Every structure is written in structure tokens, then in C-alpha cells.
PDB file of C-alpha atoms and ligand atoms in Angstrom:
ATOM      1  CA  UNK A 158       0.000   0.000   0.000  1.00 90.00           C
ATOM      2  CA  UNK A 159       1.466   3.169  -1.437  1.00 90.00           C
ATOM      3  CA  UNK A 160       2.067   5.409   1.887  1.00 89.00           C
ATOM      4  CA  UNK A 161       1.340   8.698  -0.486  1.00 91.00           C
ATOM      5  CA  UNK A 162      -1.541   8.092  -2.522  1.00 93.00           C
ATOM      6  CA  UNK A 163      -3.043   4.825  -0.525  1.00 91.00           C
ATOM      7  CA  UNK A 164      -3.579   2.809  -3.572  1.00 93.00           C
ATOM      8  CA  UNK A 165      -3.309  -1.200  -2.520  1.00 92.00           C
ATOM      9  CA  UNK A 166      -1.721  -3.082  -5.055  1.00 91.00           C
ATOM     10  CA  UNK A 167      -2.844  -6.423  -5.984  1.00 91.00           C
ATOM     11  CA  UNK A 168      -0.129  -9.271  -4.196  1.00 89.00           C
ATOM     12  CA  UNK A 169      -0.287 -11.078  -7.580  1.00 92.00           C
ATOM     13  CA  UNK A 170       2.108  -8.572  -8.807  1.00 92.00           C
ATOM     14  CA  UNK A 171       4.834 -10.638  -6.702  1.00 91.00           C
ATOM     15  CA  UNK A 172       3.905 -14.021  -9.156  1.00 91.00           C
ATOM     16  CA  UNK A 173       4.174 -11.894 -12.358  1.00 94.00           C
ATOM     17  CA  UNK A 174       7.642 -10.297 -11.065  1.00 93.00           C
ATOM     18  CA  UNK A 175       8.843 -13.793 -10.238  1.00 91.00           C
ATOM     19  CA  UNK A 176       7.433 -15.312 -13.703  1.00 94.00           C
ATOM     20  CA  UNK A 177       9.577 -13.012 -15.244  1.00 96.00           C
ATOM     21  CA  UNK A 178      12.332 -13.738 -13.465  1.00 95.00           C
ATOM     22  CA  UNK A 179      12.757 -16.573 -10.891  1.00 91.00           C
ATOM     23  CA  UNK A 180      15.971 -14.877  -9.196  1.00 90.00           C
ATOM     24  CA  UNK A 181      14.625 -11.429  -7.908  1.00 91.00           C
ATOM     25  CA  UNK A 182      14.387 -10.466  -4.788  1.00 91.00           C
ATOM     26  CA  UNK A 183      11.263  -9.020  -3.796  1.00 92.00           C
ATOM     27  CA  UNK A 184      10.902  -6.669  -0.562  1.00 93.00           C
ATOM     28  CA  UNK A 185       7.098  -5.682   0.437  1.00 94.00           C
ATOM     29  CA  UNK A 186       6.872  -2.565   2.420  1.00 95.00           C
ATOM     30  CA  UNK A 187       4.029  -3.815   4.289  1.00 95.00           C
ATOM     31  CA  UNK A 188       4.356   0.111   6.780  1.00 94.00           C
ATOM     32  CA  UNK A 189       1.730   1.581   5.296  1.00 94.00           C
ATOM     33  CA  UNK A 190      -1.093  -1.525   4.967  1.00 92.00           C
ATOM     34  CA  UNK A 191      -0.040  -2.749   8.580  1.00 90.00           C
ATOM     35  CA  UNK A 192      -1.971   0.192   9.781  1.00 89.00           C
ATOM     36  CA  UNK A 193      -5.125   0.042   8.400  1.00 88.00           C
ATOM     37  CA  UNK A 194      -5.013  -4.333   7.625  1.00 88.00           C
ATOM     38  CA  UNK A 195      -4.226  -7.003   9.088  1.00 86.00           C
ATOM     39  CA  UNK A 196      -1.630  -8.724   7.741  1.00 86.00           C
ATOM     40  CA  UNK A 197      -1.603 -12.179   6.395  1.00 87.00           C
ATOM     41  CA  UNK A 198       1.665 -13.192   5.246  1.00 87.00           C
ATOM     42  CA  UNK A 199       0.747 -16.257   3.404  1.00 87.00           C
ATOM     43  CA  UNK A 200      -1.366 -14.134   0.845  1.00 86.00           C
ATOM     44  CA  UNK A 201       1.572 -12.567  -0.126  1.00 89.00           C
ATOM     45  CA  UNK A 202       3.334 -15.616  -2.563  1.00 89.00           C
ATOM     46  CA  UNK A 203       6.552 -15.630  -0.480  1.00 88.00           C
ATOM     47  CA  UNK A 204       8.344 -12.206  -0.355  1.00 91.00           C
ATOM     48  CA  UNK A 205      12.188 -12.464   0.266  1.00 91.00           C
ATOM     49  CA  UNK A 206      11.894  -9.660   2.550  1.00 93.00           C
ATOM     50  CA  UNK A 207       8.663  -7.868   4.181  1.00 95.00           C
ATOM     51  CA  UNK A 208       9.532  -4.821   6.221  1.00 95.00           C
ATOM     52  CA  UNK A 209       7.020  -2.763   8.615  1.00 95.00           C
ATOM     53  CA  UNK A 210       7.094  -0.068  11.436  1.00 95.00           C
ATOM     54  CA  UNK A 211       5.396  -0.922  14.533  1.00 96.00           C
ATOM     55  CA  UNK A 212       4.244   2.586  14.956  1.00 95.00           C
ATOM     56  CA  UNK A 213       2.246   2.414  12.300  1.00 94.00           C
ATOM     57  CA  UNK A 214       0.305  -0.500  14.419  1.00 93.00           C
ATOM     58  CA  UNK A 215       0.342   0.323  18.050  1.00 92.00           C
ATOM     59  CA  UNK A 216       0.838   4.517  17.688  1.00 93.00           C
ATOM     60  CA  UNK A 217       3.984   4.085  20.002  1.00 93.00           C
ATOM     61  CA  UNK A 218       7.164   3.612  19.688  1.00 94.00           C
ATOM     62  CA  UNK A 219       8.520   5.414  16.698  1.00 93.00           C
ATOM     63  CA  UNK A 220      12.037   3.807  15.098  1.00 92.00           C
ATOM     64  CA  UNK A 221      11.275   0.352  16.208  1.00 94.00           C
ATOM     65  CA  UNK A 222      10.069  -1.928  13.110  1.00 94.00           C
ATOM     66  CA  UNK A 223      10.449  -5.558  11.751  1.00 93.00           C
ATOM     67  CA  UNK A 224      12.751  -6.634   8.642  1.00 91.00           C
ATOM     68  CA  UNK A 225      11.411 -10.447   8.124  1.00 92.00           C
ATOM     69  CA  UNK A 226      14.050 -12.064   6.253  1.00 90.00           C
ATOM     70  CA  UNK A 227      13.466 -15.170   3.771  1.00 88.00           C
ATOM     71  CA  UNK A 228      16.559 -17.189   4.021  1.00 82.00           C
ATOM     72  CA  UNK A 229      19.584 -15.216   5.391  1.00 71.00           C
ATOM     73  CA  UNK A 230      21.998 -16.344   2.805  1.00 68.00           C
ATOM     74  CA  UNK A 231      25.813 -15.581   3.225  1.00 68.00           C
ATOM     75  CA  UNK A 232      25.360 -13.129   0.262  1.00 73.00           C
ATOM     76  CA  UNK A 233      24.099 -10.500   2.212  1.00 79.00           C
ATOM     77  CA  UNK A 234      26.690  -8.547   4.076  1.00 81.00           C
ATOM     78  CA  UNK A 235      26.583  -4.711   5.205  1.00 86.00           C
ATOM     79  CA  UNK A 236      28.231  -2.538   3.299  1.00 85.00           C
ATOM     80  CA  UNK A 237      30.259  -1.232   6.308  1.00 84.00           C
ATOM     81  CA  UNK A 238      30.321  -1.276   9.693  1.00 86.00           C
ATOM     82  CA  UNK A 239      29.030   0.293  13.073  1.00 82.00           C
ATOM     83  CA  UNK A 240      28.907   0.484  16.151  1.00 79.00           C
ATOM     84  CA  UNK A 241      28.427  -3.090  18.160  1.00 83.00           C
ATOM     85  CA  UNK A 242      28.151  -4.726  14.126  1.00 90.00           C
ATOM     86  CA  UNK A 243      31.981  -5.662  15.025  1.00 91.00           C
ATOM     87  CA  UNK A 244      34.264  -8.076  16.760  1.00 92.00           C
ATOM     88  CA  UNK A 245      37.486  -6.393  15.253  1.00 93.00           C
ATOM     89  CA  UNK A 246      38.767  -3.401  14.151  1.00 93.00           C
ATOM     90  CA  UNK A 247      42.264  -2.483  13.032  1.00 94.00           C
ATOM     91  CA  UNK A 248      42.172   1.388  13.140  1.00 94.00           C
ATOM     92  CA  UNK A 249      45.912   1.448  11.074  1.00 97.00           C
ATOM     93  CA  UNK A 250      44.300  -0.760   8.777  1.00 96.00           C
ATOM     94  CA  UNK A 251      40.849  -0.238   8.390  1.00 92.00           C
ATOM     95  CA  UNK A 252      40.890  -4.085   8.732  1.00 94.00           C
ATOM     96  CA  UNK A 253      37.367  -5.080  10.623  1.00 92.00           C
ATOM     97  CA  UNK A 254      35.640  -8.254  11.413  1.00 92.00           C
ATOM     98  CA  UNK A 255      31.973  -8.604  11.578  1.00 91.00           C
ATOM     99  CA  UNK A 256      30.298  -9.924  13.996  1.00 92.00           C
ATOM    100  CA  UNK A 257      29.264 -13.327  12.837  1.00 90.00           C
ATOM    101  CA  UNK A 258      25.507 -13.562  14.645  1.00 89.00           C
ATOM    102  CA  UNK A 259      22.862 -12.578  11.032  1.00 87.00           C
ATOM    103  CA  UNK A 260      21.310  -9.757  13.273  1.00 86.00           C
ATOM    104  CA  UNK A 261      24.292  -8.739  15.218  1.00 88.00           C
ATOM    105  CA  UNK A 262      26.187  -7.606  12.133  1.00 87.00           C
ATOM    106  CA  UNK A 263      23.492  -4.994  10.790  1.00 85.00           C
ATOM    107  CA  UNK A 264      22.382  -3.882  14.222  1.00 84.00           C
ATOM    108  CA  UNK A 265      23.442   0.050  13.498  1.00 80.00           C
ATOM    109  CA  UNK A 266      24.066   1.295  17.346  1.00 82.00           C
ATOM    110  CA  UNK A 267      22.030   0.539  20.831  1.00 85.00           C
ATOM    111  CA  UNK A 268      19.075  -0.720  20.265  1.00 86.00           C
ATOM    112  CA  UNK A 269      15.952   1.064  21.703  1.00 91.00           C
ATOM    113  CA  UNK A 270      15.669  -1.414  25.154  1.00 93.00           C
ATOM    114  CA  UNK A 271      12.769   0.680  26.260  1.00 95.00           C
ATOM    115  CA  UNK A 272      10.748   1.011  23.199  1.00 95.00           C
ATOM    116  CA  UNK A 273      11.817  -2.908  22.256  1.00 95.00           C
ATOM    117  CA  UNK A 274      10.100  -3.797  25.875  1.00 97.00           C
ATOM    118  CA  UNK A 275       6.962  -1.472  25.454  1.00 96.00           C
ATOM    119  CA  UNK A 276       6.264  -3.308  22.343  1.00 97.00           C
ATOM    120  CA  UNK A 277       4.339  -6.328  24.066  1.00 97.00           C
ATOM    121  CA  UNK A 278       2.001  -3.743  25.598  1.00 96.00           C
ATOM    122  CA  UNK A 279       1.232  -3.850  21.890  1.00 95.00           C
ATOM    123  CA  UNK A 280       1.340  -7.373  21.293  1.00 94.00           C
ATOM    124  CA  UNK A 281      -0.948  -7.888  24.265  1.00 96.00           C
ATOM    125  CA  UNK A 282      -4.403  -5.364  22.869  1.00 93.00           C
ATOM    126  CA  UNK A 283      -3.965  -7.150  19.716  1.00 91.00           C
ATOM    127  CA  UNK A 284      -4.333 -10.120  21.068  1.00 93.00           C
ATOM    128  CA  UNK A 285      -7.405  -8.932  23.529  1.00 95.00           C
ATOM    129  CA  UNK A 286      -8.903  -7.452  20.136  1.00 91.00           C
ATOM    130  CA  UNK A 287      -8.652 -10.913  18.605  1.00 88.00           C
ATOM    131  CA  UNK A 288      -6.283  -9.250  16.239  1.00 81.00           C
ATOM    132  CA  UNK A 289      -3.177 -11.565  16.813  1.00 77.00           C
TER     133      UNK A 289
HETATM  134  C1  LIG B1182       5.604   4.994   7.393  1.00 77.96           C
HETATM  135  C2  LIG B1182       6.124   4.281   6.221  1.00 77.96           C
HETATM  136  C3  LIG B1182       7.486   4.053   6.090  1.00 77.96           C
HETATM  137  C4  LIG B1182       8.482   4.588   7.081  1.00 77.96           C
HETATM  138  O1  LIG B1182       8.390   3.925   8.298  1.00 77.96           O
HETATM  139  P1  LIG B1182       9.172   4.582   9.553  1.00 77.96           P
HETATM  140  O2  LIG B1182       9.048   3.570  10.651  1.00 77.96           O
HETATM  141  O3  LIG B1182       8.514   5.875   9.859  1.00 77.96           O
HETATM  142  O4  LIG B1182      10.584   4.748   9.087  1.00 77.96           O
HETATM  143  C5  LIG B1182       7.948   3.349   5.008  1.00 77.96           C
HETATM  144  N1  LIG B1182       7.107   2.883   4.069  1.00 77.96           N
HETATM  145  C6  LIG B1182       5.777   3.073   4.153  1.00 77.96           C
HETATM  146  C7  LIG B1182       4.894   2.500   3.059  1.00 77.96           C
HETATM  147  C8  LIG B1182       5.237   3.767   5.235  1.00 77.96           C
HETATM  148  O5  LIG B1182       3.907   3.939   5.337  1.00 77.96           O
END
């Protein structure tokens, strides 16, 4: 669902894309639609990725969303590094080791404890809404 104009596009979109070519990746941006739908991710034909913002759910907390991965193959690797993504660094170098853990090596600074906690407050009206 288009954030700026609202339009939902048809999932079947995801078939034709991988009809014409097996190997793409496709990401939904499932921020918008998360909002206003709930979600059912076996309508969807498989994604590779599916990203949403919990915000966009529960009203609270801002910066904390979900990146659902596929399969977490060894091809995808950050581009750099930062804070806590490392085990090593070589600052003469530049030489760096990443962290081997999938999530630990694209986590991009501290992560938000407090909002991360306050999302089962969440979690918990969904469910008492039958929504979860
Ligand atoms: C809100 C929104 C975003 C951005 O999400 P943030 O958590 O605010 O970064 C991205 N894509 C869509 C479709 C959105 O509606």
C-alpha cells in the first residue's frame, strides 16, 4: 500500500515479477497496509523480505520496526560497519571483522531497550482485540 496516494496493489504482482524472473528479490513494504489491515503473510506468494514499522500498528514507539528475512543467505553482508556490528577493528588498517551472529552484524548502534520492551504492551491489545 502506497504510503502517499493509498492505492493497494494487488499481491499477484509478486507471481508476475517472479514469472519473469525466478531470481529477484522481492521486498514488500508492508508500513503503510499494517496500519489500516491485518496482515496475512501467506497471501503474499513468499516475499524475500517484508519490512514494517510498529508505529504504524500500536501509535507508540517510533524507530522500532520488523525486517522479516526469507533465508539469510551468506550473500548478504553490510556494506560497512558500526557500532556493536563488530568483533574487530584495526584502526591502522581499516581491517574489521563482523560480527558473525545474522542480526548482530546490521544492528546500526544501541538498540531502543525501552521502546523494544513497550512493544508487548502492543502485542498484548492485539491479542485482547482478537487481532493476533
Ligand atoms: C511509514 C512508512 C514508512 C516509514 O516507516 P518509519 O518507521 O517511519 O521509518 C515506510 N514505508 C511506508 C509505506 C510507510 O507507510
Amino acid at each position: 500500500m502506497s504510503n502517499f496516494s493509498g492505492k493497494k496493489y494487488d499481491s499477484n504482482i509478486i507471481l508476475n515479477l517472479k514469472n519473469i524472473n525466478p531470481n529477484i528479490l522481492i521486498c514488500i513494504d508492508l508500513a503503510s497496509l499494517c496500519s489500516t489491515s491485518p496482515i496475512n503473510l501467506s497471501n503474499l506468494h513468499n516475499p524475500d523480505f517484508v519490512a514494517l514499522s510498529f508505529y504504524k500498528i500500536f501509535g507508540y514507539p517510533t524507530g522500532i520496526g520488523a525486517l522479516l528475512i526469507r533465508k539469510a543467505g551468506k550473500k548478504f553482508n553490510p556494506t560497512g560497519f558500526f557500532g556493536g556490528s563488530v568483533d574487530f577493528y584495526n584502526v591502522e588498517t581499516g581491517e574489521y571483522i563482523l560480527k558473525e551472529n545474522f542480526e548482530q552484524k546490521f544492528e546500526i548502534g544501541t538498540p531502543n531497550y525501552h521502546g523494544i520492551d513497550l512493544l508487548r504492551y502492543g502485542f498484548k491489545d492485539l491479542k485482547r482485540f482478537g487481532l493476533f
